[in-house]
Coordinates of C-alpha atoms in Angstrom, one line a residue:
X31 CA -60.7 -22.6 38.0
X32 CA -64.5 -23.3 36.5
X33 CA -67.2 -23.7 39.1
X34 CA -71.1 -23.9 38.2
X35 CA -72.0 -20.6 37.6
X36 CA -69.3 -20.7 34.1
X37 CA -71.1 -22.2 30.9
X38 CA -70.7 -25.9 30.3
X39 CA -68.4 -26.4 27.1
X40 CA -70.0 -29.2 25.1
X41 CA -68.4 -30.5 21.8
X42 CA -69.5 -32.0 19.3
X43 CA -66.9 -33.4 17.0
X44 CA -67.9 -33.9 13.1
X45 CA -65.8 -36.4 11.1
X46 CA -66.3 -36.7 7.7
X47 CA -69.0 -39.8 8.4
X48 CA -70.8 -37.2 10.5
X49 CA -75.0 -37.0 9.8
X50 CA -76.2 -33.0 10.2
X51 CA -79.2 -34.0 12.2
X52 CA -78.0 -35.3 15.4
X53 CA -75.2 -32.2 15.4
X54 CA -77.8 -29.1 14.5
X55 CA -79.8 -30.6 17.3
X56 CA -78.2 -31.0 19.5
X57 CA -76.4 -27.4 18.8
X58 CA -79.3 -25.5 18.6
X59 CA -81.6 -27.5 22.0
X60 CA -78.2 -27.7 23.8
X61 CA -77.1 -23.3 23.3
X62 CA -80.9 -22.7 24.0
X63 CA -80.1 -24.3 27.9
X64 CA -80.4 -21.0 30.4
X65 CA -82.4 -19.0 28.2
X66 CA -84.9 -19.9 26.5
X67 CA -87.8 -20.3 29.0
X68 CA -87.3 -17.1 30.1
X69 CA -87.3 -15.6 27.1
X70 CA -90.8 -17.4 25.8
X71 CA -92.0 -17.6 29.7
X72 CA -90.8 -15.1 31.9
X73 CA -90.6 -17.1 34.1
X74 CA -86.9 -16.5 36.2
X75 CA -84.8 -19.4 36.6
X76 CA -81.0 -20.2 37.2
X77 CA -80.2 -22.1 35.4
X78 CA -75.8 -23.1 34.5
X79 CA -75.8 -21.9 30.4
X80 CA -74.9 -24.3 28.0
X81 CA -72.0 -23.3 25.4
X82 CA -72.5 -25.3 22.6
X83 CA -70.0 -25.7 19.5
X84 CA -69.0 -27.8 16.9
X85 CA -65.4 -29.6 16.5
X86 CA -63.3 -30.8 14.1
X87 CA -59.9 -30.4 12.9
X88 CA -60.2 -27.8 10.7
X89 CA -62.8 -24.4 10.8
X90 CA -63.4 -25.3 6.9
X91 CA -66.4 -26.0 5.9
X92 CA -67.2 -29.6 4.6
X93 CA -70.0 -31.8 2.7
X94 CA -71.4 -34.6 5.4
X95 CA -71.8 -37.8 4.3
X96 CA -75.3 -37.1 3.4
X97 CA -74.8 -33.7 1.6
X98 CA -75.5 -31.8 3.4
X99 CA -72.7 -28.3 4.6
X100 CA -71.3 -28.5 8.6
X101 CA -69.4 -25.6 9.7
X102 CA -67.0 -26.3 12.1
X103 CA -66.6 -23.4 14.6
X104 CA -63.2 -24.7 16.3
X105 CA -60.3 -27.0 16.0
X106 CA -58.6 -29.1 18.0
X107 CA -56.1 -27.2 18.4
X108 CA -58.8 -23.6 19.9
X109 CA -60.6 -26.9 22.8
X110 CA -57.8 -28.1 24.2
X111 CA -60.1 -28.7 27.4
X112 CA -63.5 -29.1 27.4
X113 CA -66.4 -30.3 29.9
X114 CA -67.7 -32.7 27.5
X115 CA -67.3 -34.3 24.0
X116 CA -70.1 -35.8 21.7
X117 CA -69.8 -38.2 18.6
X118 CA -73.2 -37.8 16.9
X119 CA -74.1 -40.6 14.9
X120 CA -71.7 -41.8 11.5
X121 CA -73.3 -43.0 8.4
X122 CA -73.1 -46.9 7.4
X123 CA -71.5 -48.7 6.5
X124 CA -68.2 -47.6 6.4
X125 CA -66.4 -47.2 3.4
X126 CA -62.8 -47.9 3.6
X127 CA -62.2 -49.8 7.1
X128 CA -63.9 -48.1 10.7
X129 CA -60.4 -46.0 11.9
X130 CA -59.7 -44.1 8.0
X131 CA -58.9 -41.5 8.3
X132 CA -59.8 -41.0 12.3
X133 CA -56.2 -40.3 14.1
X134 CA -56.5 -36.9 14.9
X135 CA -60.1 -37.8 15.7
X136 CA -58.8 -40.4 18.6
X137 CA -56.1 -38.0 20.2
X138 CA -58.0 -35.6 21.0
X139 CA -60.5 -37.4 22.2
X140 CA -58.3 -39.3 24.5
X141 CA -56.3 -35.8 25.6
X142 CA -59.8 -34.6 26.8
X143 CA -61.4 -37.6 28.6
X144 CA -57.8 -37.6 30.4
X145 CA -58.7 -34.3 31.3
X146 CA -61.9 -35.3 33.4
X147 CA -64.4 -34.1 30.4
X148 CA -67.3 -36.4 29.9
X149 CA -67.0 -38.4 26.5
X150 CA -70.8 -39.2 24.9
X151 CA -71.9 -41.1 21.5
X152 CA -75.0 -40.3 19.9
X153 CA -76.4 -43.9 17.7
X154 CA -73.3 -45.3 15.8
X155 CA -70.5 -42.6 17.0
X156 CA -70.6 -46.1 19.4
X157 CA -67.9 -47.5 16.8
X158 CA -66.0 -44.7 16.5
X159 CA -65.4 -44.7 20.7
X160 CA -65.5 -48.8 20.2
X161 CA -62.5 -48.2 17.8
X162 CA -60.9 -45.6 19.7
X163 CA -60.4 -48.1 22.3
X164 CA -62.6 -46.5 25.1
X165 CA -66.1 -49.3 25.4
X166 CA -63.9 -52.8 25.9
X167 CA -64.8 -54.0 28.9
X168 CA -68.3 -51.5 29.0
X169 CA -71.7 -51.2 28.3
X170 CA -72.4 -50.1 25.7
X171 CA -75.2 -49.2 23.2
X172 CA -75.5 -47.8 19.9
X173 CA -78.7 -48.2 16.8
X174 CA -79.6 -52.0 16.5
X175 CA -77.8 -52.2 12.8
X176 CA -74.6 -51.8 14.9
X177 CA -74.8 -54.7 16.2
X178 CA -73.2 -56.9 13.9
X179 CA -70.0 -54.6 13.6
X180 CA -69.6 -54.8 17.7
X181 CA -69.1 -58.8 17.8
X182 CA -66.9 -58.8 14.8
X183 CA -64.9 -55.9 15.4
X184 CA -65.3 -55.3 19.1
X185 CA -65.3 -57.8 20.9
X186 CA -64.7 -56.6 24.9
X187 CA -67.2 -54.1 24.5
X188 CA -70.8 -55.4 26.3
X189 CA -73.3 -54.0 23.3
X190 CA -75.9 -53.5 25.0
X191 CA -79.2 -52.8 22.2
X192 CA -81.7 -52.7 24.2
X193 CA -80.5 -49.3 25.9
X194 CA -81.1 -45.9 24.8
X195 CA -79.3 -44.0 26.9
X196 CA -76.5 -46.0 28.2
X197 CA -74.7 -44.8 31.3
X198 CA -73.4 -47.1 33.2
X199 CA -69.4 -45.6 33.5
X200 CA -68.5 -46.4 37.3
X201 CA -66.4 -43.6 36.3
X202 CA -69.4 -41.5 34.9
X203 CA -67.4 -40.0 32.1
X204 CA -68.9 -41.9 29.1
X205 CA -72.3 -42.3 27.8
X206 CA -73.7 -44.1 24.8
X207 CA -76.5 -44.0 23.9
X208 CA -79.2 -46.1 20.7
X209 CA -81.0 -44.7 17.5
X210 CA -80.4 -41.2 15.5
X211 CA -83.0 -39.9 17.4
X212 CA -81.4 -40.8 20.8
X213 CA -80.0 -37.5 20.3
X214 CA -83.7 -35.8 22.4
X215 CA -82.1 -38.5 25.1
X216 CA -79.2 -37.5 25.5
X217 CA -79.7 -33.4 25.9
X218 CA -82.0 -34.3 28.1
X219 CA -80.2 -36.4 30.2
X220 CA -76.7 -34.2 30.2
X221 CA -78.8 -30.4 31.1
X222 CA -80.6 -32.5 34.3
X223 CA -76.9 -33.9 34.8
X224 CA -75.1 -30.5 34.3
X225 CA -78.0 -28.2 35.1
X226 CA -80.6 -29.5 37.0
X227 CA -84.0 -31.4 36.2
X228 CA -85.9 -28.4 36.4
X229 CA -84.1 -27.3 33.8
X230 CA -84.2 -30.2 31.8
X231 CA -88.3 -30.6 32.1
X232 CA -88.4 -27.3 30.5
X233 CA -86.1 -27.5 27.7
X234 CA -88.6 -30.3 27.2
X235 CA -91.2 -28.5 26.4
X236 CA -90.2 -25.7 24.8
X237 CA -88.9 -27.7 21.9
X238 CA -91.8 -31.2 22.3
X239 CA -89.2 -33.8 23.9
X240 CA -90.7 -37.1 24.5
X241 CA -93.9 -38.4 24.1
X242 CA -96.3 -36.4 21.6
X243 CA -98.9 -38.7 21.5
X244 CA -101.8 -36.3 23.1
X245 CA -100.3 -33.6 20.9
X246 CA -98.5 -30.2 22.1
X247 CA -100.9 -29.7 25.3
X248 CA -98.7 -31.4 27.7
X249 CA -95.9 -29.1 27.3
X250 CA -97.6 -25.8 27.1
X251 CA -96.9 -23.8 30.0
X252 CA -98.3 -19.8 30.6
X253 CA -97.3 -17.7 27.4
X254 CA -94.5 -14.0 28.8
X255 CA -96.8 -11.6 29.6
X256 CA -98.0 -9.2 27.2
X257 CA -95.9 -5.4 27.7
X258 CA -97.9 -2.6 28.8
X259 CA -98.9 0.5 29.6
X260 CA -102.4 0.1 32.4
X261 CA -100.4 0.6 35.4
X262 CA -104.2 -0.7 37.3
X263 CA -104.0 -3.9 35.3
X264 CA -100.2 -4.9 36.3
X265 CA -100.5 -4.1 39.8
X266 CA -103.6 -6.1 39.9
X267 CA -101.0 -8.7 38.2
X268 CA -98.1 -8.7 40.7
X269 CA -101.1 -8.9 43.4
X270 CA -102.3 -12.2 42.3
X271 CA -99.0 -13.6 41.7
X272 CA -98.9 -14.1 45.4
X273 CA -102.5 -14.1 45.8
X274 CA -103.6 -17.2 43.1
X275 CA -105.0 -19.6 45.2
X276 CA -108.1 -17.4 47.5
X277 CA -111.3 -17.6 47.6
X278 CA -112.5 -15.2 44.7
X279 CA -109.9 -14.1 43.6
X280 CA -111.3 -11.7 40.5
X281 CA -113.6 -10.1 42.5
X282 CA -110.6 -9.4 44.5
X283 CA -108.9 -7.9 42.0
X284 CA -111.2 -5.4 40.7
X285 CA -111.7 -4.2 44.6
X286 CA -107.3 -3.7 44.7
X287 CA -107.6 -2.2 40.8
X288 CA -109.9 0.7 41.9
X289 CA -112.5 0.0 39.2
X290 CA -116.0 -0.2 38.3
X291 CA -116.7 -4.4 37.7
X292 CA -116.8 -3.5 33.7
X293 CA -114.3 -1.2 33.0
X294 CA -111.8 -3.7 35.0
X295 CA -112.6 -7.0 32.9
X296 CA -112.3 -4.7 30.2
X297 CA -108.8 -3.3 30.3
X298 CA -107.9 -6.3 31.8
X299 CA -108.9 -8.6 29.4
X300 CA -106.8 -5.8 26.5
X301 CA -104.1 -5.1 28.4
X302 CA -103.2 -9.0 29.0
X303 CA -105.3 -10.8 26.7
X304 CA -106.9 -12.9 29.1
X305 CA -110.2 -12.9 30.9
X306 CA -109.5 -12.3 34.2
X307 CA -111.4 -15.8 35.1
X308 CA -108.9 -17.1 32.8
X309 CA -105.8 -15.0 33.9
X310 CA -106.4 -17.2 37.2
X311 CA -106.6 -20.8 36.0
X312 CA -103.8 -20.6 33.8
X313 CA -101.6 -19.2 36.9
X314 CA -103.1 -21.7 38.6
X315 CA -102.6 -25.0 36.3
X316 CA -98.5 -23.6 36.1
X317 CA -98.7 -23.9 39.5
X318 CA -101.0 -27.6 40.2
X319 CA -97.5 -28.4 37.4
X320 CA -95.1 -27.5 38.9
X321 CA -96.2 -29.1 41.9
X322 CA -97.1 -32.2 40.3
X323 CA -93.2 -31.8 39.0
X324 CA -91.7 -31.6 42.2
X325 CA -93.4 -33.2 45.2
X326 CA -95.1 -36.6 45.5
X327 CA -98.1 -34.5 47.2
X328 CA -101.5 -36.2 46.9
X329 CA -104.1 -34.6 43.8
X330 CA -106.5 -33.6 46.1
X331 CA -104.1 -31.4 48.0
X332 CA -102.5 -29.8 45.2
X333 CA -106.2 -29.0 43.6
X334 CA -106.7 -26.8 47.5
X335 CA -103.6 -25.7 47.8
X336 CA -103.9 -24.2 44.4
X337 CA -107.7 -22.5 45.2
X338 CA -110.6 -26.1 44.4
X339 CA -111.4 -27.4 47.1
X340 CA -113.3 -29.5 44.0
X341 CA -111.2 -32.3 43.2
X342 CA -113.4 -33.5 40.4
X343 CA -113.7 -29.3 38.8
X344 CA -109.9 -29.1 39.4
X345 CA -109.5 -33.0 37.1
X346 CA -112.2 -31.2 34.0
X347 CA -110.6 -27.6 34.7
X348 CA -106.5 -29.4 34.4
X349 CA -107.6 -31.5 30.8
X350 CA -109.1 -29.1 29.9
X351 CA -105.4 -26.9 29.3
X352 CA -102.8 -30.1 29.0
X353 CA -105.2 -32.6 27.3
X354 CA -104.7 -34.9 30.2
X355 CA -104.8 -36.2 33.5
X356 CA -103.1 -35.1 37.1
X357 CA -101.8 -38.6 37.0
X358 CA -100.7 -38.1 33.5
X359 CA -98.7 -35.5 33.3
X360 CA -97.3 -36.7 37.1
X361 CA -95.8 -40.1 34.8
X362 CA -94.3 -38.4 32.1
X363 CA -92.5 -35.1 34.1
X364 CA -91.7 -35.9 36.9
X365 CA -88.3 -34.6 37.3
X366 CA -87.1 -38.3 38.8
X367 CA -87.6 -39.6 35.3
X368 CA -85.4 -37.0 33.6

């Protein structure tokens, strides 16, 4: 029996009409869950890992609808019990009728649904689900260009052209999305559901998923600390990690190090790549970002908690580090929005 400690198995169904962007994009992003944040930032997290794979009737590579090779990892026989199936977008028009050559794929998807798997689609992949009869009487999203296809061929489906993520199935087993790039929204939706909203926020930051109109600074986090052999500076880093909000933190670190001030500052920069004051500010801003994401605390209160008595100075510093105000950051990354 599977537990939360076991990786979530997500199968990306590859069809002859499949286009490659969502397949490979989803594979890369989902495979990074539970590991990439730790590697890049050095911050230890606990999130359920995801095992993603491309599944098709054969393991033989094939050329997809736009000429890009797709290499499946597993066959239907290899994948009798998966947790999530994603049918990605299909190239239109579907020559010869939507059901042409989909018999084995439909049988496998129905079996996974009966076994408790969540079935998802990206963009025009919902046509496959409609053809399989899985969307009758249900709300479903797809690319806006597919409105006529649904109206003419699948009148029992309640087509929702305004939706990006349509997760309105009472049993929670059917999720459809609209638009080719909506695979990004689906990825975050699934990560939040199965690996936690915090991990979804981290993945959004690593891959810059979401609104990029303010550039990439809003997504940035403090990089993984350098490895170095300076024990005195390393001890100071450990100390400041728990005491970053104290008054006069650089002076306190100098005292902790037992070094002359000028020597301490020179060695700290050489070891970490930061000046001591920049290091402290980065730690404080990272903590403030986490509080903005996870709590409803007022900005002034957060400023004081991380060590700034002057809220106006904190706001200016926050904007310099992130490119946006604390209020804008909270609106963008508040965990309940994912």
